[in-house]
Coordinates of C-alpha atoms in Angstrom, one line a residue:
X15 CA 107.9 -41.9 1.2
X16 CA 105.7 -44.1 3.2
X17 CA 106.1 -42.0 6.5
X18 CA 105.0 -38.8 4.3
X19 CA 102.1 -39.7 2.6
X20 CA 101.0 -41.1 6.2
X21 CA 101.6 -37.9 7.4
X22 CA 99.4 -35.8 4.9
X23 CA 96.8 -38.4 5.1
X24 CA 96.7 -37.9 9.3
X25 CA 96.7 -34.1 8.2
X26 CA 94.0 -34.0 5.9
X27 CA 91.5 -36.2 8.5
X28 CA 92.1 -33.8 11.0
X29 CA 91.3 -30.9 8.8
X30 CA 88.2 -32.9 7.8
X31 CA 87.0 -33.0 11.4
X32 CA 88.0 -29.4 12.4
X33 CA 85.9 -28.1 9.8
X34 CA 82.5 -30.6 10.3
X35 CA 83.1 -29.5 13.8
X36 CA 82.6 -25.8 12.9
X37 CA 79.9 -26.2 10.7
X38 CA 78.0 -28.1 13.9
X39 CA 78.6 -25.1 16.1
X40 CA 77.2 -22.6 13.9
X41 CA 73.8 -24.9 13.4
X42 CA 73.2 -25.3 16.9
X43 CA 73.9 -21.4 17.5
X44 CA 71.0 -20.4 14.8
X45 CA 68.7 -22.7 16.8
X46 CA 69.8 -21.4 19.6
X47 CA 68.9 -17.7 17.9
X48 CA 65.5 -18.6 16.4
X49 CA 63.8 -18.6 19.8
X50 CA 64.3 -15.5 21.1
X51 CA 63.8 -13.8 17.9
X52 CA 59.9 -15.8 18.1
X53 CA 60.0 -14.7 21.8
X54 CA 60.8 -11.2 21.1
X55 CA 58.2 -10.7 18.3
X56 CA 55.8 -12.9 21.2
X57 CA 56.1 -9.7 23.1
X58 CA 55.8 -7.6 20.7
X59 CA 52.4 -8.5 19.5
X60 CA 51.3 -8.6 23.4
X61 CA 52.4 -4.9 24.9
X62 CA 51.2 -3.4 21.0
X63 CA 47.3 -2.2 21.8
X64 CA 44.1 -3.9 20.5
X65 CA 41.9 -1.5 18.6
X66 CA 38.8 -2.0 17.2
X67 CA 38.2 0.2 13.9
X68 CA 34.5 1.1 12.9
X69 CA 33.2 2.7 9.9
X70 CA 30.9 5.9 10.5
X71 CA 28.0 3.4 8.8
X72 CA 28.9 1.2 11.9
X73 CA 27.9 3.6 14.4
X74 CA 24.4 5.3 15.6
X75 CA 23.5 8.1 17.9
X76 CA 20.8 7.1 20.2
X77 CA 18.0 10.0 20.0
X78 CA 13.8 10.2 20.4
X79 CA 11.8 9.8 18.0
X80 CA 8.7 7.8 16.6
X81 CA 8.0 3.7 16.6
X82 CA 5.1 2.4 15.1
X83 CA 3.8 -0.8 15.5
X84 CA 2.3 -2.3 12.0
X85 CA 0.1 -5.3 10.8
X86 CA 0.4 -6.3 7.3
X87 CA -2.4 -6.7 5.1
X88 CA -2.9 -7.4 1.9
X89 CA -5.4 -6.9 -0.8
X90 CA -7.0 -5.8 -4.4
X91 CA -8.2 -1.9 -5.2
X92 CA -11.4 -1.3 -6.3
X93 CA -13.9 1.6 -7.1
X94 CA -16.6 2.9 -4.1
X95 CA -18.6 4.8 -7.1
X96 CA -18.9 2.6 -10.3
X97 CA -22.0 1.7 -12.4
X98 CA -23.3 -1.0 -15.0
X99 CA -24.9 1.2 -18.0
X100 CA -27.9 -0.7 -19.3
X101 CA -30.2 -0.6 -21.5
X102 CA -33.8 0.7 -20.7
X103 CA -35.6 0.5 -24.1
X104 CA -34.9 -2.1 -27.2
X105 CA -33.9 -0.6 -30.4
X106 CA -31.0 -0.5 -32.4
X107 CA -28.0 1.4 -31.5
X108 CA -26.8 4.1 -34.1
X109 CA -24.0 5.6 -32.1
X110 CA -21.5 4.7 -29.4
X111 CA -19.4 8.0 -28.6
X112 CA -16.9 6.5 -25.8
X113 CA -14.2 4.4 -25.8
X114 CA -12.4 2.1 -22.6
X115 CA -10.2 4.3 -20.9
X116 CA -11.9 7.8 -21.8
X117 CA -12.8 10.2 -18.6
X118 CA -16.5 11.0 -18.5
X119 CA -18.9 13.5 -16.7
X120 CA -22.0 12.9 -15.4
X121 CA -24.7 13.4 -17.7
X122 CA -22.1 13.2 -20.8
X123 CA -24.0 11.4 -23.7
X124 CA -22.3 8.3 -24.2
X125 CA -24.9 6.2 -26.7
X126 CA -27.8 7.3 -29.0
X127 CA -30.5 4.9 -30.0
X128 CA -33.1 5.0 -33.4
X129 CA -35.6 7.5 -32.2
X130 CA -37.9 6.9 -35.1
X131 CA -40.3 4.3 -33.2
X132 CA -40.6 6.4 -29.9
X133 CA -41.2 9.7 -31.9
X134 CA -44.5 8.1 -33.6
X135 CA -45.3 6.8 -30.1
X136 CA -44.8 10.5 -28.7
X137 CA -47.1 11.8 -31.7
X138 CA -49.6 9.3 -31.1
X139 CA -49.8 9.9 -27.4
X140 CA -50.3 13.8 -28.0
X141 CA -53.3 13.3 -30.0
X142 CA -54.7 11.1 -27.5
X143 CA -54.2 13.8 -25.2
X144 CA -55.7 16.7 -27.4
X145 CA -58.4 14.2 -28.4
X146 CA -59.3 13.9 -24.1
X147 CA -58.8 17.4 -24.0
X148 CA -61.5 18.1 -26.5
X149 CA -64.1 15.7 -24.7
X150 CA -63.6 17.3 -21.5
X151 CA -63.9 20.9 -22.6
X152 CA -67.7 19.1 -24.1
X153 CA -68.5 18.0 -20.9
X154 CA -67.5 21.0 -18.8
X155 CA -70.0 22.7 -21.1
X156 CA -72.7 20.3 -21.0
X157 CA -72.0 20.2 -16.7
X158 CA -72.1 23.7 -16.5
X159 CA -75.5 24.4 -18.8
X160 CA -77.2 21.6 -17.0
X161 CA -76.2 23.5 -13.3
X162 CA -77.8 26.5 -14.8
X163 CA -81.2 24.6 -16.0
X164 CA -81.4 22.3 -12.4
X165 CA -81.4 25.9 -10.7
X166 CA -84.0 27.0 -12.5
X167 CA -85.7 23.4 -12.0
X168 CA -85.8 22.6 -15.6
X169 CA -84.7 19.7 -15.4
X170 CA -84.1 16.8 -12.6
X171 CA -81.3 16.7 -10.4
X172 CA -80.4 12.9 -12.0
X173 CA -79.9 14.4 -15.3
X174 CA -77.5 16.6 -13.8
X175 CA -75.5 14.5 -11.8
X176 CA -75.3 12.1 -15.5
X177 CA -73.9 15.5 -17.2
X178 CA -71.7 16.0 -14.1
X179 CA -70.5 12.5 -14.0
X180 CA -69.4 12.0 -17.7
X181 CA -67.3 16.1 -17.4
X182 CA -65.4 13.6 -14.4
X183 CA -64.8 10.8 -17.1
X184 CA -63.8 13.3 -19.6
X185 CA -61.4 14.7 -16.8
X186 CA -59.8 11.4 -16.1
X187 CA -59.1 10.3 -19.7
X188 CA -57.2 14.2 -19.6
X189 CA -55.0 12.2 -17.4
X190 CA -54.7 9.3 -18.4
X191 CA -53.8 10.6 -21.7
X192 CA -51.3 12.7 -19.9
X193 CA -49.6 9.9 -18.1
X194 CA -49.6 7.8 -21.7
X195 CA -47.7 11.0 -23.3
X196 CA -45.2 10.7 -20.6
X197 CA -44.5 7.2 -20.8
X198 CA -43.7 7.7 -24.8
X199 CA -41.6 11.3 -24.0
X200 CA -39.9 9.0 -21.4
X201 CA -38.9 6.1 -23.8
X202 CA -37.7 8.5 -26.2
X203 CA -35.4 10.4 -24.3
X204 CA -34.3 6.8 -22.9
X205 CA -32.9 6.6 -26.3
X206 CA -30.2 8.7 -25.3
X207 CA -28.4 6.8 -23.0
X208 CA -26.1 9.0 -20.6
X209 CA -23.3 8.8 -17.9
X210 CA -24.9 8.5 -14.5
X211 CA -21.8 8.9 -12.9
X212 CA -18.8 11.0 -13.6
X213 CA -15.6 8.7 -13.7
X214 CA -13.7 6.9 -17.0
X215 CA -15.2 4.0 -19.4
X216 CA -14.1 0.7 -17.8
X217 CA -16.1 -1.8 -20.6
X218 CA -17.9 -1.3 -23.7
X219 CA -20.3 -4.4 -24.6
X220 CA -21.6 -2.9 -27.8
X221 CA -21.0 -1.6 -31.0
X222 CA -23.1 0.7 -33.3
X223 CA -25.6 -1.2 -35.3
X224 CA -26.5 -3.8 -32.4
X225 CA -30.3 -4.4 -31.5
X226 CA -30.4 -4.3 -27.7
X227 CA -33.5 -5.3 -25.4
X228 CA -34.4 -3.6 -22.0
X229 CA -31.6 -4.1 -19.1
X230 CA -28.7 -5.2 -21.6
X231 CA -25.3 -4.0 -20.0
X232 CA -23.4 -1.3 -22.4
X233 CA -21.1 0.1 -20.7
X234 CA -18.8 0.0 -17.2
X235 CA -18.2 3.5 -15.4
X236 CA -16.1 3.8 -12.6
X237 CA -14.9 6.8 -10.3
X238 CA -11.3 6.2 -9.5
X239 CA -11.5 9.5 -7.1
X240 CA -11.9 7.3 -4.3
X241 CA -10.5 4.0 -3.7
X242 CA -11.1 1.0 -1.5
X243 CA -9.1 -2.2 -0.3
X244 CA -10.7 -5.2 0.8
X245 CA -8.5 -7.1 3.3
X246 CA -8.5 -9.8 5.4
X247 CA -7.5 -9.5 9.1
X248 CA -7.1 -12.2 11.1
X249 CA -9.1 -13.1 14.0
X250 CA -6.4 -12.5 16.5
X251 CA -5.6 -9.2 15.5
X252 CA -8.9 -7.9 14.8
X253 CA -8.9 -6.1 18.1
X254 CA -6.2 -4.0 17.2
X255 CA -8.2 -2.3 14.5
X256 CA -10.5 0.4 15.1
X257 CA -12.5 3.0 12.2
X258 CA -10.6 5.9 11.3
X259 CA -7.1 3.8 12.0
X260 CA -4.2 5.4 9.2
X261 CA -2.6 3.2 6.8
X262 CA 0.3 2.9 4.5
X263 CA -0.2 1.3 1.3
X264 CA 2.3 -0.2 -1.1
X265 CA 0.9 -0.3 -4.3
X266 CA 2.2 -2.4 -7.3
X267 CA 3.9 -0.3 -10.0
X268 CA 3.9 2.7 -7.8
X269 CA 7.1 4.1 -6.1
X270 CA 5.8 6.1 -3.3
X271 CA 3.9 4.9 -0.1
X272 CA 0.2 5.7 -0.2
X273 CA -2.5 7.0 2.8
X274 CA -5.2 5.3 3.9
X275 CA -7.7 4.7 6.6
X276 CA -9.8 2.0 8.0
X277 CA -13.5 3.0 7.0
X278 CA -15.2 -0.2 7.8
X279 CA -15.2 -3.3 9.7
X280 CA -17.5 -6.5 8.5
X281 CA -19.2 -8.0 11.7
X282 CA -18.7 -11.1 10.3
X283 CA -15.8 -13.5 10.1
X284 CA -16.1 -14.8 6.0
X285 CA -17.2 -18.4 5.4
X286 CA -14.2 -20.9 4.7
X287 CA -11.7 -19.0 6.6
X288 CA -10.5 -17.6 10.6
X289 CA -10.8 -14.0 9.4
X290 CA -12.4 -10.6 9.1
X291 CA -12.8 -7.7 6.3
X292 CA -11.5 -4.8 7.2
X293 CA -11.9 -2.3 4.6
X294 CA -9.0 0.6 4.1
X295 CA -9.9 3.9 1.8
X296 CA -7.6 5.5 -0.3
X297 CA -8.4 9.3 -1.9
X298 CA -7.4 8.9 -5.4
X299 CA -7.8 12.6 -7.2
X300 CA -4.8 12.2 -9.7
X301 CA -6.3 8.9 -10.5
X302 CA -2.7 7.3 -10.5
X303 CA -4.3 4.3 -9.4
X304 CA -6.4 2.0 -11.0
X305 CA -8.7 -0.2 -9.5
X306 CA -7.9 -4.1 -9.5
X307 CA -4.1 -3.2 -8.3
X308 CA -3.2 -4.9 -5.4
X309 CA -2.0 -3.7 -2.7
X310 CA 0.1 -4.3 0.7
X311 CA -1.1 -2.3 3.7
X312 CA 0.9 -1.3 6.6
X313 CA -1.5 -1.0 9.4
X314 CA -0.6 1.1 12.3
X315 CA -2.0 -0.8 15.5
X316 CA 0.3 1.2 18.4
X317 CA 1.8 4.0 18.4
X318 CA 4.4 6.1 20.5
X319 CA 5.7 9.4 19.8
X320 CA 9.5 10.6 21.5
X321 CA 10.5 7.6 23.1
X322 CA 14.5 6.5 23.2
X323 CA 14.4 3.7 20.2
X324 CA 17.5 1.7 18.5
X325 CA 17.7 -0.6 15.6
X326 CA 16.5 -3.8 15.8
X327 CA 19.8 -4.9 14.2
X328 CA 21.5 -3.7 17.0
X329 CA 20.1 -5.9 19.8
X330 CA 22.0 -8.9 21.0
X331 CA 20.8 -11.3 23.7
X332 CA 22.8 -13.1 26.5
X333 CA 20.8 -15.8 28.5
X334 CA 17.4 -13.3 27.3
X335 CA 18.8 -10.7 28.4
X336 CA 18.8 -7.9 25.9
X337 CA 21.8 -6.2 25.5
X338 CA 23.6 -3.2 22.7
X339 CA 27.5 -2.6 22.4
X340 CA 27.8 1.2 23.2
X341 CA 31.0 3.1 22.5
X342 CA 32.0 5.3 25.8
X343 CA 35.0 7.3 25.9
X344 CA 36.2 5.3 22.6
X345 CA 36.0 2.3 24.5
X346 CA 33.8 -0.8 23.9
X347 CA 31.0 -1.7 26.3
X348 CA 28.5 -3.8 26.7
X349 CA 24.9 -2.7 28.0
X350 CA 22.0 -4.6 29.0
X351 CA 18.8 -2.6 28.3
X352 CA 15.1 -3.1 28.9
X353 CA 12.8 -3.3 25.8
X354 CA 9.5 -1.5 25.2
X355 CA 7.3 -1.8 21.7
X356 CA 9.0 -3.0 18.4
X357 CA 7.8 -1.5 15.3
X358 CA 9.2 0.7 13.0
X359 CA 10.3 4.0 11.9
X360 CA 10.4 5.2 8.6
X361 CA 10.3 2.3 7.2
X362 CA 13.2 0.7 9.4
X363 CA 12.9 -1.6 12.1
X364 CA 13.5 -0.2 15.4
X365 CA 12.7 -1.0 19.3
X366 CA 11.9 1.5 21.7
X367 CA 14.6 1.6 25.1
X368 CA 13.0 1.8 28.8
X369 CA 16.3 1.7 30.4
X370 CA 20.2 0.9 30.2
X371 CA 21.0 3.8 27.9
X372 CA 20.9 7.9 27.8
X373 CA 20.1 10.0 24.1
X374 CA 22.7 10.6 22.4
X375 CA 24.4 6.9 23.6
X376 CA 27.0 5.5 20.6
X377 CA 26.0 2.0 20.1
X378 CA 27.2 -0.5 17.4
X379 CA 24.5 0.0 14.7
X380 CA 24.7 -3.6 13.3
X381 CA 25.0 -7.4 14.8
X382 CA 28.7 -7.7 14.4
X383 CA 29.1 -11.2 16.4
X384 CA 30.3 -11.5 19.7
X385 CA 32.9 -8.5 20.7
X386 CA 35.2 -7.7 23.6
X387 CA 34.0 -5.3 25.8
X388 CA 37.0 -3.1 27.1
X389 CA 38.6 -3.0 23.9
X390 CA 39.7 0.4 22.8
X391 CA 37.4 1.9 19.5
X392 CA 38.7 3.7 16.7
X393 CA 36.3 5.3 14.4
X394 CA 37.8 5.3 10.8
X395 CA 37.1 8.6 8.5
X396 CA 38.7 7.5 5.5
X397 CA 39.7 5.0 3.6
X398 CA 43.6 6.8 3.5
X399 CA 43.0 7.3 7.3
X400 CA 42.3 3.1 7.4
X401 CA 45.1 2.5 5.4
X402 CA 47.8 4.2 7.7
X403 CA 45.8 3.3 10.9
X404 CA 45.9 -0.5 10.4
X405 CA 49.9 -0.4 9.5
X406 CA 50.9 1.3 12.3
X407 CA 49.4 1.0 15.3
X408 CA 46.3 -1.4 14.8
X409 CA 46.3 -5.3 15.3
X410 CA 42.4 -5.7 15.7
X411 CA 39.5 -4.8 12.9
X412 CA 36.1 -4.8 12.7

């Protein structure tokens, strides 16, 4: 019995061994395995071909066209034609007939005034008038018998020149009363008080009912036909701007850009500050602006027409040297270039090309980073076309 169990306990030990034994040589066989499978996918990756994928947003045509150079300036709208309405007689005002904001014409009545005062004046100065009238006709009369008596020497030639001399009184009071009549006719019809220019009601300062004195301000007028912007130019750019310059205004509350010109230049640099006036026009006729609006201006200081120009976005610089990705024969390269003026076009940033590209040159559009030149370039239609382009064949996207 003792031999036996011996024997079955040697048995089972060896069994024990045989099978850690197994297990050991099947570890060390999948580590053996797991390297060449992370060689094999290793090699993979490097014989499968980089490609860079762009969008068609990613990508510009090179072509001519125009860059402008532009200053910015800055400033407040107001009226060339606008008047003060005053006052050029007292008296109380019956009637105002405009309101703020109402489009007038010139010569439109806009207040009436109590005419009772400078109607009795008017009277009065008639009858003085008639009165002078009366003693000149006399002394015409007297003149003229008193030439007919000193011909016929009836009487002295004294007499007759004191006869002649009051018919030149009489004849001077004709005036005089003439002039007075005037004066009153004038008053009266200043009690009408009219629009001297055509243009819309700005301010109204009284109300009917008021007593107003000579020169009191009534009423604001302004012409909104024809615009001005006052802007200051600094003293370092001043040279840039010349009469008759065009402009592009951005005006507060209104969507579309705006033409102007320079009409103007103050000689004079203004006290407190390093700059100039410059003073930019702006025709008005659907009076969409209003003055007081302020304004941005885009000045246009250079200008060139058909030159070979790419976005500013699109410029990248290696020890200053200015360079652009450009796409030839779907693969990437990088150019160095030679830059002219900077400006803009359109309203979009752009800088004009001497040399290192031809029209109609593919270049990246945007500042992407740093990218391999020599890569291959794939240009992606669609967002399906992306899809199966990036699971089968692509490794690399921009």
């Amino acid at each position: 019995m003792l031999k036996r169990k011996t024997f079955w306990i040697i048995a089972v030990v060896l069994l024990l061994a045989a099978g850690m034994m197994l297990v050991k040589k099947k570890s060390q066989g999948n580590v053996v395995q797991a390297p060449a499978s992370a060689n094999a996918s290793a090699a993979n990756m490097q014989t499968a071909p980089v490609v860079l994928e762009f969008l068609p947003a990613d990508i510009v045509e090179v072509s001519n066209t125009e860059v402008k150079k532009m200053l910015a300036l800055s400033g407040a709208l107001r009226a060339i034609n606008q008047a003060a309405v005053k006052a050029r007689v007292a008296g109380d005002i019956t009637e105002v007939l405009v309101r703020e904001g109402e489009a007038v014409q010139a010569g439109q009545v806009l207040i009436k005034m109590d005419t009772s005062d400078y109607l009795a004046r008017q009277e009065q100065a008639r009858g003085a008038l008639a009165a002078a009238q009366g003693q000149l006709e006399i002394a015409r009369l007297a003149r003229d018998n008193n030439r007919a008596l000193l011909d016929k020497s009836f009487i002295s030639k004294n007499a007759f020149d004191n006869t002649n001399n009051q018919y030149a009184i009489a004849l001077a009071n004709v005036d005089s009363a003439k002039g007075a009549l005037a004066v009153a006719q004038k008053a009266l019809a200043d009690t009408v008080i009219r629009a001297p220019i055509s243009g819309m009601i700005s301010n109204r300062m009284v109300q009917p009912g008021e007593k107003i004195s000579p020169d009191n301000r009534l009423l604001d007028v302004v012409d909104l036909r024809l615009l001005e912007m006052e802007a200051p130019v600094p003293t370092q750019d001043i040279a840039s701007i010349k009469i008759g310059q065009a402009v592009q205004l951005k005006i507060e509350g209104v969507s579309s850009a705006v033409d102007g010109k320079v009409v103007r230049i103050n000689p004079a640099t203004t006290a407190g500050s390093r700059s100039i006036m410059a003073y930019v026009q702006v025709a008005n006729p659907d009076t969409i602006l209003r003055a007081g609006m302020f304004g941005e201006a885009q000045l246009v200081v250079d200008k060139k027409s058909e030159v070979l120009t790419v976005p500013e976005t699109a410029i990248q610089y290696e020890a200053e040297q200015a360079f652009v990705y450009a796409i030839e024969n779907n693969v990437l390269q990088q150019k160095p270039v030679k830059l002219g003026l900077r400006g803009e076009n359109q309203g979009k940033p752009v800088v004009e090309v001497l040399s290192g590209l031809a029209p109609q040159a593919r270049i990246v559009k945007a500042n992407l980073g740093r990218l391999r030149a020599g890569v291959a370039v794939k240009l992606i239609a669609t967002t399906t076309t992306t899809t199966t382009t990036t699971t089968t064949t692509t490794t690399g996207k921009v």
